[in-house]
CSV table of C-alpha atoms in Angstrom, one decimal:
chain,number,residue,atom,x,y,z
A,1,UNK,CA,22.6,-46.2,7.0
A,2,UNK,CA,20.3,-44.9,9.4
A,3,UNK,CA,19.6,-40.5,9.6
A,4,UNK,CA,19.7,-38.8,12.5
A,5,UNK,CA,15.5,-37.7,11.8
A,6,UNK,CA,12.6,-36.3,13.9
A,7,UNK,CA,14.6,-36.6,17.2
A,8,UNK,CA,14.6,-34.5,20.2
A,9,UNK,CA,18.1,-32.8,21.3
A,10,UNK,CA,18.4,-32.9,24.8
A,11,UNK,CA,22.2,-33.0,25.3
A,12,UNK,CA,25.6,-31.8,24.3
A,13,UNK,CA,28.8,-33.4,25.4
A,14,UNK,CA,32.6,-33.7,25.2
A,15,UNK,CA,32.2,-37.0,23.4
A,16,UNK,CA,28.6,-37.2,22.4
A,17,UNK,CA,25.0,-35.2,21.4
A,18,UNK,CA,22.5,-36.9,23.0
A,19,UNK,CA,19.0,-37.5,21.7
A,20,UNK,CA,15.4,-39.0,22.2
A,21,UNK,CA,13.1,-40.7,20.3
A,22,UNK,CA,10.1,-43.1,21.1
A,23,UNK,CA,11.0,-43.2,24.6
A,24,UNK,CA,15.0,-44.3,23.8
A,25,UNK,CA,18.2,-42.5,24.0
A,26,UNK,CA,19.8,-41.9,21.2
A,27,UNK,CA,23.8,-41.1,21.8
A,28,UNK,CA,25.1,-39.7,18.5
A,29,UNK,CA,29.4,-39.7,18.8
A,30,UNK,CA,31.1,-36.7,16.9
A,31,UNK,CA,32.3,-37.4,13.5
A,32,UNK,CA,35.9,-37.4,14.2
A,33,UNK,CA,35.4,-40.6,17.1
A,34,UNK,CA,36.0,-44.0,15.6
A,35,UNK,CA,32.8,-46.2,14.7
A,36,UNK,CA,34.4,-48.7,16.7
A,37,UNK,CA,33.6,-46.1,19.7
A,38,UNK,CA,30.1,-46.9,20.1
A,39,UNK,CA,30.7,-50.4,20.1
A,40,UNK,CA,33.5,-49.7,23.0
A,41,UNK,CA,31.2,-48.0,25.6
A,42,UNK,CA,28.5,-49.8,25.0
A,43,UNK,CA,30.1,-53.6,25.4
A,44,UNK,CA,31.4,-51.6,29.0
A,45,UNK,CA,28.1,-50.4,29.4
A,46,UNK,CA,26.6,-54.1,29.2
A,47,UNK,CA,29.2,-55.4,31.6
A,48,UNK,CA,28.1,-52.8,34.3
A,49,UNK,CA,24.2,-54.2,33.6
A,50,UNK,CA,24.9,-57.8,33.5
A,51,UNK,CA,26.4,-57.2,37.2
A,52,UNK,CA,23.1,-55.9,38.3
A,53,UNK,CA,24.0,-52.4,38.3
A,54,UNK,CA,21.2,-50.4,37.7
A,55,UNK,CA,22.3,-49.3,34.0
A,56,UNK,CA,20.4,-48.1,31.5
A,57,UNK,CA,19.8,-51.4,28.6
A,58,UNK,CA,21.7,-51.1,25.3
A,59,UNK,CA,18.8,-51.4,22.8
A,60,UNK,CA,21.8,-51.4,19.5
A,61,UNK,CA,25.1,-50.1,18.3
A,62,UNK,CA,24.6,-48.2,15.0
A,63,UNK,CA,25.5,-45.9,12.8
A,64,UNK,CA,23.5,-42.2,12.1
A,65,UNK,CA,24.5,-40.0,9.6
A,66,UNK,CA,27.8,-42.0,9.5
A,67,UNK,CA,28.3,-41.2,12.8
A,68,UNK,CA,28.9,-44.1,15.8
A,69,UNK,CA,25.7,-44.1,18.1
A,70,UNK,CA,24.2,-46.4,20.7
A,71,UNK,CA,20.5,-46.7,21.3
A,72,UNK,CA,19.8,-47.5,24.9
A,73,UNK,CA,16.4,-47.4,27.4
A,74,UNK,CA,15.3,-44.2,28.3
A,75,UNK,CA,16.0,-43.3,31.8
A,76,UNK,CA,13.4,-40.5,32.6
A,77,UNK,CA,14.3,-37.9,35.6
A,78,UNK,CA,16.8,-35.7,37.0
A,79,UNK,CA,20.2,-35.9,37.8
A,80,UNK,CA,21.3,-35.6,41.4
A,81,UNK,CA,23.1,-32.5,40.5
A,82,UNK,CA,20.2,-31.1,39.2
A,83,UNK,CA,18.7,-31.7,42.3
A,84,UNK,CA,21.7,-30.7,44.7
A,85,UNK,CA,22.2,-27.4,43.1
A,86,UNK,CA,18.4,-27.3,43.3
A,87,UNK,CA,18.9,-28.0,47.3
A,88,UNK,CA,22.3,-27.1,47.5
A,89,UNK,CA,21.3,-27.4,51.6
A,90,UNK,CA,20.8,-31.0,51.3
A,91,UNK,CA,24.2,-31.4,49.4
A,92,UNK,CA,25.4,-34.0,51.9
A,93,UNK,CA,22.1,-35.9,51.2
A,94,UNK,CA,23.0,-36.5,47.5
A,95,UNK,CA,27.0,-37.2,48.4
A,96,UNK,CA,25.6,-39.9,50.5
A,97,UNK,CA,23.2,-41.5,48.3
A,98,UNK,CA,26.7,-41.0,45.1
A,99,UNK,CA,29.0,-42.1,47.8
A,100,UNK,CA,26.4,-45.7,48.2
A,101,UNK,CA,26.5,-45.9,44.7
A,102,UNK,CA,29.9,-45.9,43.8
A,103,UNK,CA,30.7,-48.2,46.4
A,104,UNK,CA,28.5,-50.3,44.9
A,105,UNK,CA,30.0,-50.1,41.5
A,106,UNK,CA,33.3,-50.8,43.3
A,107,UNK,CA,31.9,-54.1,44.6
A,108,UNK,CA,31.9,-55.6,41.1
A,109,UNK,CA,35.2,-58.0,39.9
A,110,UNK,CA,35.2,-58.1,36.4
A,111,UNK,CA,38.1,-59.1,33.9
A,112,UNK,CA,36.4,-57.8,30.8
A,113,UNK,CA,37.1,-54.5,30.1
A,114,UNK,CA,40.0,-52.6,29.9
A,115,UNK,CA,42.6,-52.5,32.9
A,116,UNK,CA,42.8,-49.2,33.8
A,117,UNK,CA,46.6,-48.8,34.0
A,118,UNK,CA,47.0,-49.3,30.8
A,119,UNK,CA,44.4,-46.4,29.8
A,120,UNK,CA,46.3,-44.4,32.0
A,121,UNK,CA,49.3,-44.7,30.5
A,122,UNK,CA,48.2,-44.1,27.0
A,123,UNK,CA,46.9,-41.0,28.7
A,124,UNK,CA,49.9,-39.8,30.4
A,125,UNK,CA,52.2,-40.7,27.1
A,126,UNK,CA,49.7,-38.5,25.1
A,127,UNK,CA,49.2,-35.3,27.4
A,128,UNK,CA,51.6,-33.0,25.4
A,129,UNK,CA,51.5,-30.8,28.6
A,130,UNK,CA,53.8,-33.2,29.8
A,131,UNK,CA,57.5,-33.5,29.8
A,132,UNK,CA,58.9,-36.8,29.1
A,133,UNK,CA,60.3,-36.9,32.5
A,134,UNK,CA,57.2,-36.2,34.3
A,135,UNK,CA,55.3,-38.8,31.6
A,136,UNK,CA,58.5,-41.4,32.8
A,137,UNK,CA,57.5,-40.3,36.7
A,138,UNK,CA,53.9,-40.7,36.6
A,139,UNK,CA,54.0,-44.2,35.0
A,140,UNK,CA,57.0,-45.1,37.5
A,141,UNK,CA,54.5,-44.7,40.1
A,142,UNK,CA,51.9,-45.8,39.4
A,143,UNK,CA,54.2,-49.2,38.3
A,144,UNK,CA,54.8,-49.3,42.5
A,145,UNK,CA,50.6,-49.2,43.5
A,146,UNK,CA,49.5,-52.7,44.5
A,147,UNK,CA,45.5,-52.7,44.5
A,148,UNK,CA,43.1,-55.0,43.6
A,149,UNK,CA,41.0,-54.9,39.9
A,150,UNK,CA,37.6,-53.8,40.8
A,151,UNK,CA,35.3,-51.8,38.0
A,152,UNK,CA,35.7,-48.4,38.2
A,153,UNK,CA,33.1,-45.8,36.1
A,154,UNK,CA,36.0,-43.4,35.8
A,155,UNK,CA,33.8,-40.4,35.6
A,156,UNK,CA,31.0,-41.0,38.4
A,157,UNK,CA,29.8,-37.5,39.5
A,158,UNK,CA,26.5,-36.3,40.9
A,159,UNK,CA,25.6,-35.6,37.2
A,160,UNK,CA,26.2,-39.3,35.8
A,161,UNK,CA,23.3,-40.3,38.1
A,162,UNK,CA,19.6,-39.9,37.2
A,163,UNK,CA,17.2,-40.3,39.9
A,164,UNK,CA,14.0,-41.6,38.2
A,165,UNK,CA,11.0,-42.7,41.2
A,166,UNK,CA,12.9,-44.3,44.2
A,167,UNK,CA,15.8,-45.8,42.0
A,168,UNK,CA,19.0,-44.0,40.4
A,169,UNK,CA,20.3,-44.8,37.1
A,170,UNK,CA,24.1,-44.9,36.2
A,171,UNK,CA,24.8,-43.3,33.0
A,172,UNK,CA,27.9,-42.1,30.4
A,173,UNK,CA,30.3,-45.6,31.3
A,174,UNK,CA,32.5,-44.1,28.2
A,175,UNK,CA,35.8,-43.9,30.3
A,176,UNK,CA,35.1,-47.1,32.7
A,177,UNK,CA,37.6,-49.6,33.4
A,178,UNK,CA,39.2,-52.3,35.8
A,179,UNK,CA,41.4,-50.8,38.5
A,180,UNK,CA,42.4,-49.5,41.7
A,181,UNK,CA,39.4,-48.0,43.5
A,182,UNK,CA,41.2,-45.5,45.1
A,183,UNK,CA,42.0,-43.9,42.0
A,184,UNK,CA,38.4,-44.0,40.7
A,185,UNK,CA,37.7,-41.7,44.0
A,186,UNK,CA,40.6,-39.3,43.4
A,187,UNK,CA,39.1,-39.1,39.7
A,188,UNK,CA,35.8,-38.2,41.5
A,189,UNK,CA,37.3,-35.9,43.9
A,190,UNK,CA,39.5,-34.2,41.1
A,191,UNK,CA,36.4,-33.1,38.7
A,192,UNK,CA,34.2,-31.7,41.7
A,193,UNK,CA,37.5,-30.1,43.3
A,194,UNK,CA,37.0,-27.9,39.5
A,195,UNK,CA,34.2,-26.2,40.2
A,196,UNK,CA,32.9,-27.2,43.9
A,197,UNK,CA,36.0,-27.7,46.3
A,198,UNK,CA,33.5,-27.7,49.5
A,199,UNK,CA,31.5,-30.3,47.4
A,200,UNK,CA,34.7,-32.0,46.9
A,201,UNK,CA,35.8,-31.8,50.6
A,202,UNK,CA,32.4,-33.2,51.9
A,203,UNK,CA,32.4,-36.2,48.9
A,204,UNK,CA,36.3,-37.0,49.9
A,205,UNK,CA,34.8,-37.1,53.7
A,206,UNK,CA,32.1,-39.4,52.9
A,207,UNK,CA,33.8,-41.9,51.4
A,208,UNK,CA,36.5,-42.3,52.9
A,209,UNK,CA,34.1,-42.4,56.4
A,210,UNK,CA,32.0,-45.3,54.8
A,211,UNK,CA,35.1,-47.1,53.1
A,212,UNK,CA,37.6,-46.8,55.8
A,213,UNK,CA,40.0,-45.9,53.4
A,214,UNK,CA,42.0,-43.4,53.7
A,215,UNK,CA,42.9,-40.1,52.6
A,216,UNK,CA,46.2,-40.7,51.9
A,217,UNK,CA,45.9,-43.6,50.4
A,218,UNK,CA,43.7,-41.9,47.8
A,219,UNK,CA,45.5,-38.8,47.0
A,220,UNK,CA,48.3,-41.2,46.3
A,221,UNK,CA,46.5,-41.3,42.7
A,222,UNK,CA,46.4,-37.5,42.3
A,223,UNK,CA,49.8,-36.8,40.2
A,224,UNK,CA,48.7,-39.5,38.1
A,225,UNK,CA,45.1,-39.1,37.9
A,226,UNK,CA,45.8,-35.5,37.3
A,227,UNK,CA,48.5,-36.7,34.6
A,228,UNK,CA,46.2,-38.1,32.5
A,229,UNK,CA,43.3,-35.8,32.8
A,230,UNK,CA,45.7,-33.7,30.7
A,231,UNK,CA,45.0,-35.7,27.6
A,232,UNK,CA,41.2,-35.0,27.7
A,233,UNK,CA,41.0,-31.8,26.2
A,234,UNK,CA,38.4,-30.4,28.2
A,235,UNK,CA,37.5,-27.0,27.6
A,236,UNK,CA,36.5,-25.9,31.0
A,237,UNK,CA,38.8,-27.8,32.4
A,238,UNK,CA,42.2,-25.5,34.2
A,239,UNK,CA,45.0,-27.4,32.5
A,240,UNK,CA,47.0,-25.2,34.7
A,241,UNK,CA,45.9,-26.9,38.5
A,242,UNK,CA,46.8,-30.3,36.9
A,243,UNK,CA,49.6,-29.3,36.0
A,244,UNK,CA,50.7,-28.2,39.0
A,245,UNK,CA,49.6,-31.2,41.1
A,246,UNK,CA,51.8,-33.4,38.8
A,247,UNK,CA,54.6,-31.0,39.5
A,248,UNK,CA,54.2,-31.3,43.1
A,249,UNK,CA,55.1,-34.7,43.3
A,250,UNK,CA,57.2,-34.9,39.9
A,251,UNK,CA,59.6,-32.0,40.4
């Protein structure tokens, strides 16, 4: 079993502490994830780089200190959030060049990860937040969405992209799956409406300008997207706004 020795700390997540050594990236899961974790994210993680998705490689699934862990290639730069709030003039800049990318991502028909209904559900049924009618509402609806499977990152922000020379690197595919695109968007939308609404309004704008889908048919995710952000646990995250855009549509 391998030690978690002379390595470099550069990140602390949710899920995850991130580290470096010899030019790799060493993610480390918290002790109370499964060890079959690692092996989870990482087999999505290959799927997005066998479709040409410019993905950082998976070196190996392992095991430090007992802990799950993936070693994957290096990706050296900064994230286009850094360099947004950096430039927070050139905001629309950045949207575009996320907006590209995710379409891009959305391009990709896979059958070999998990169907995102189905983690949406187990979401929805564990949010304690939620009533059982509301749980019973949510999965009604999203039971009546027709769409077609396309990968979705689930989590594809300004901050999951690195830019590193002239080429930007998708990273963190933890909560990827195969679904409806237009609730990969909403998910987007959602997590920059937290802390940026303008940048939400502008990334909502851009997509839907580029896609020709449309609004509507993208906020028709929101109760349930919102639903089962409520199992997350996220400690900045304002239980109390998803809460209440469940309740709008699930009186």
């Amino acid at each position: 079993m391998r030690k978690i020795e002379q390595l470099t700390k550069i990140a602390e997540g949710n899920t995850a502490t991130i580290y470096l050594r010899n030019n790799q990236v060493v993610k480390v899961f918290h002790a109370y994830f499964p060890k079959s974790e690692a092996r989870y994210e990482a087999a999505k993680q290959e799927v997005a780089y066998s479709s040409g998705l410019p993905v950082p490689k998976i070196i190996e699934v392992t095991s430090l200190d007992g802990n799950p862990a993936i070693i994957m290639e290096y990706v050296n730069g900064s994230t286009l959030g850094e360099l947004m709030l950096d430039n927070i003039h050139e905001a629309r800049y950045y949207l575009n060049i996320a907006v590209d990318i995710q379409r891009k991502i959305h391009l990709v028909k896979t059958d070999s990860i998990e169907p995102m209904t189905l983690k949406l559900k187990r979401q929805i049924e564990f949010a304690e937040k939620l009533n059982e009618k509301q749980k019973a509402c949510l999965i009604e609806k999203m039971n009546q969405i027709t769409f077609e499977n396309r990968l979705c990152h689930g989590d594809l922000h300004v901050f999951n992209l690195i830019q590193t020379g002239r080429h930007v690197a998708i990273i963190d595919w933890v909560d990827a799956s195969v679904g409806d695109v237009r609730a990969d968007v909403y998910r987007t939308y959602l997590l920059y409406a937290q802390h940026y609404p303008e940048i939400a309004e502008e990334y909502l704008n851009l997509y839907t300008e580029k896609s020709g889908i449309s609004k509507e048919d993208i906020l028709e995710w929101a109760p349930i997207i919102a639903g089962a952000r409520l199992a997350e646990f996220v400690p900045t995250e304002d239980s109390s706004r998803l809460l209440q855009i469940v309740q709008d549509y699930c009186t």
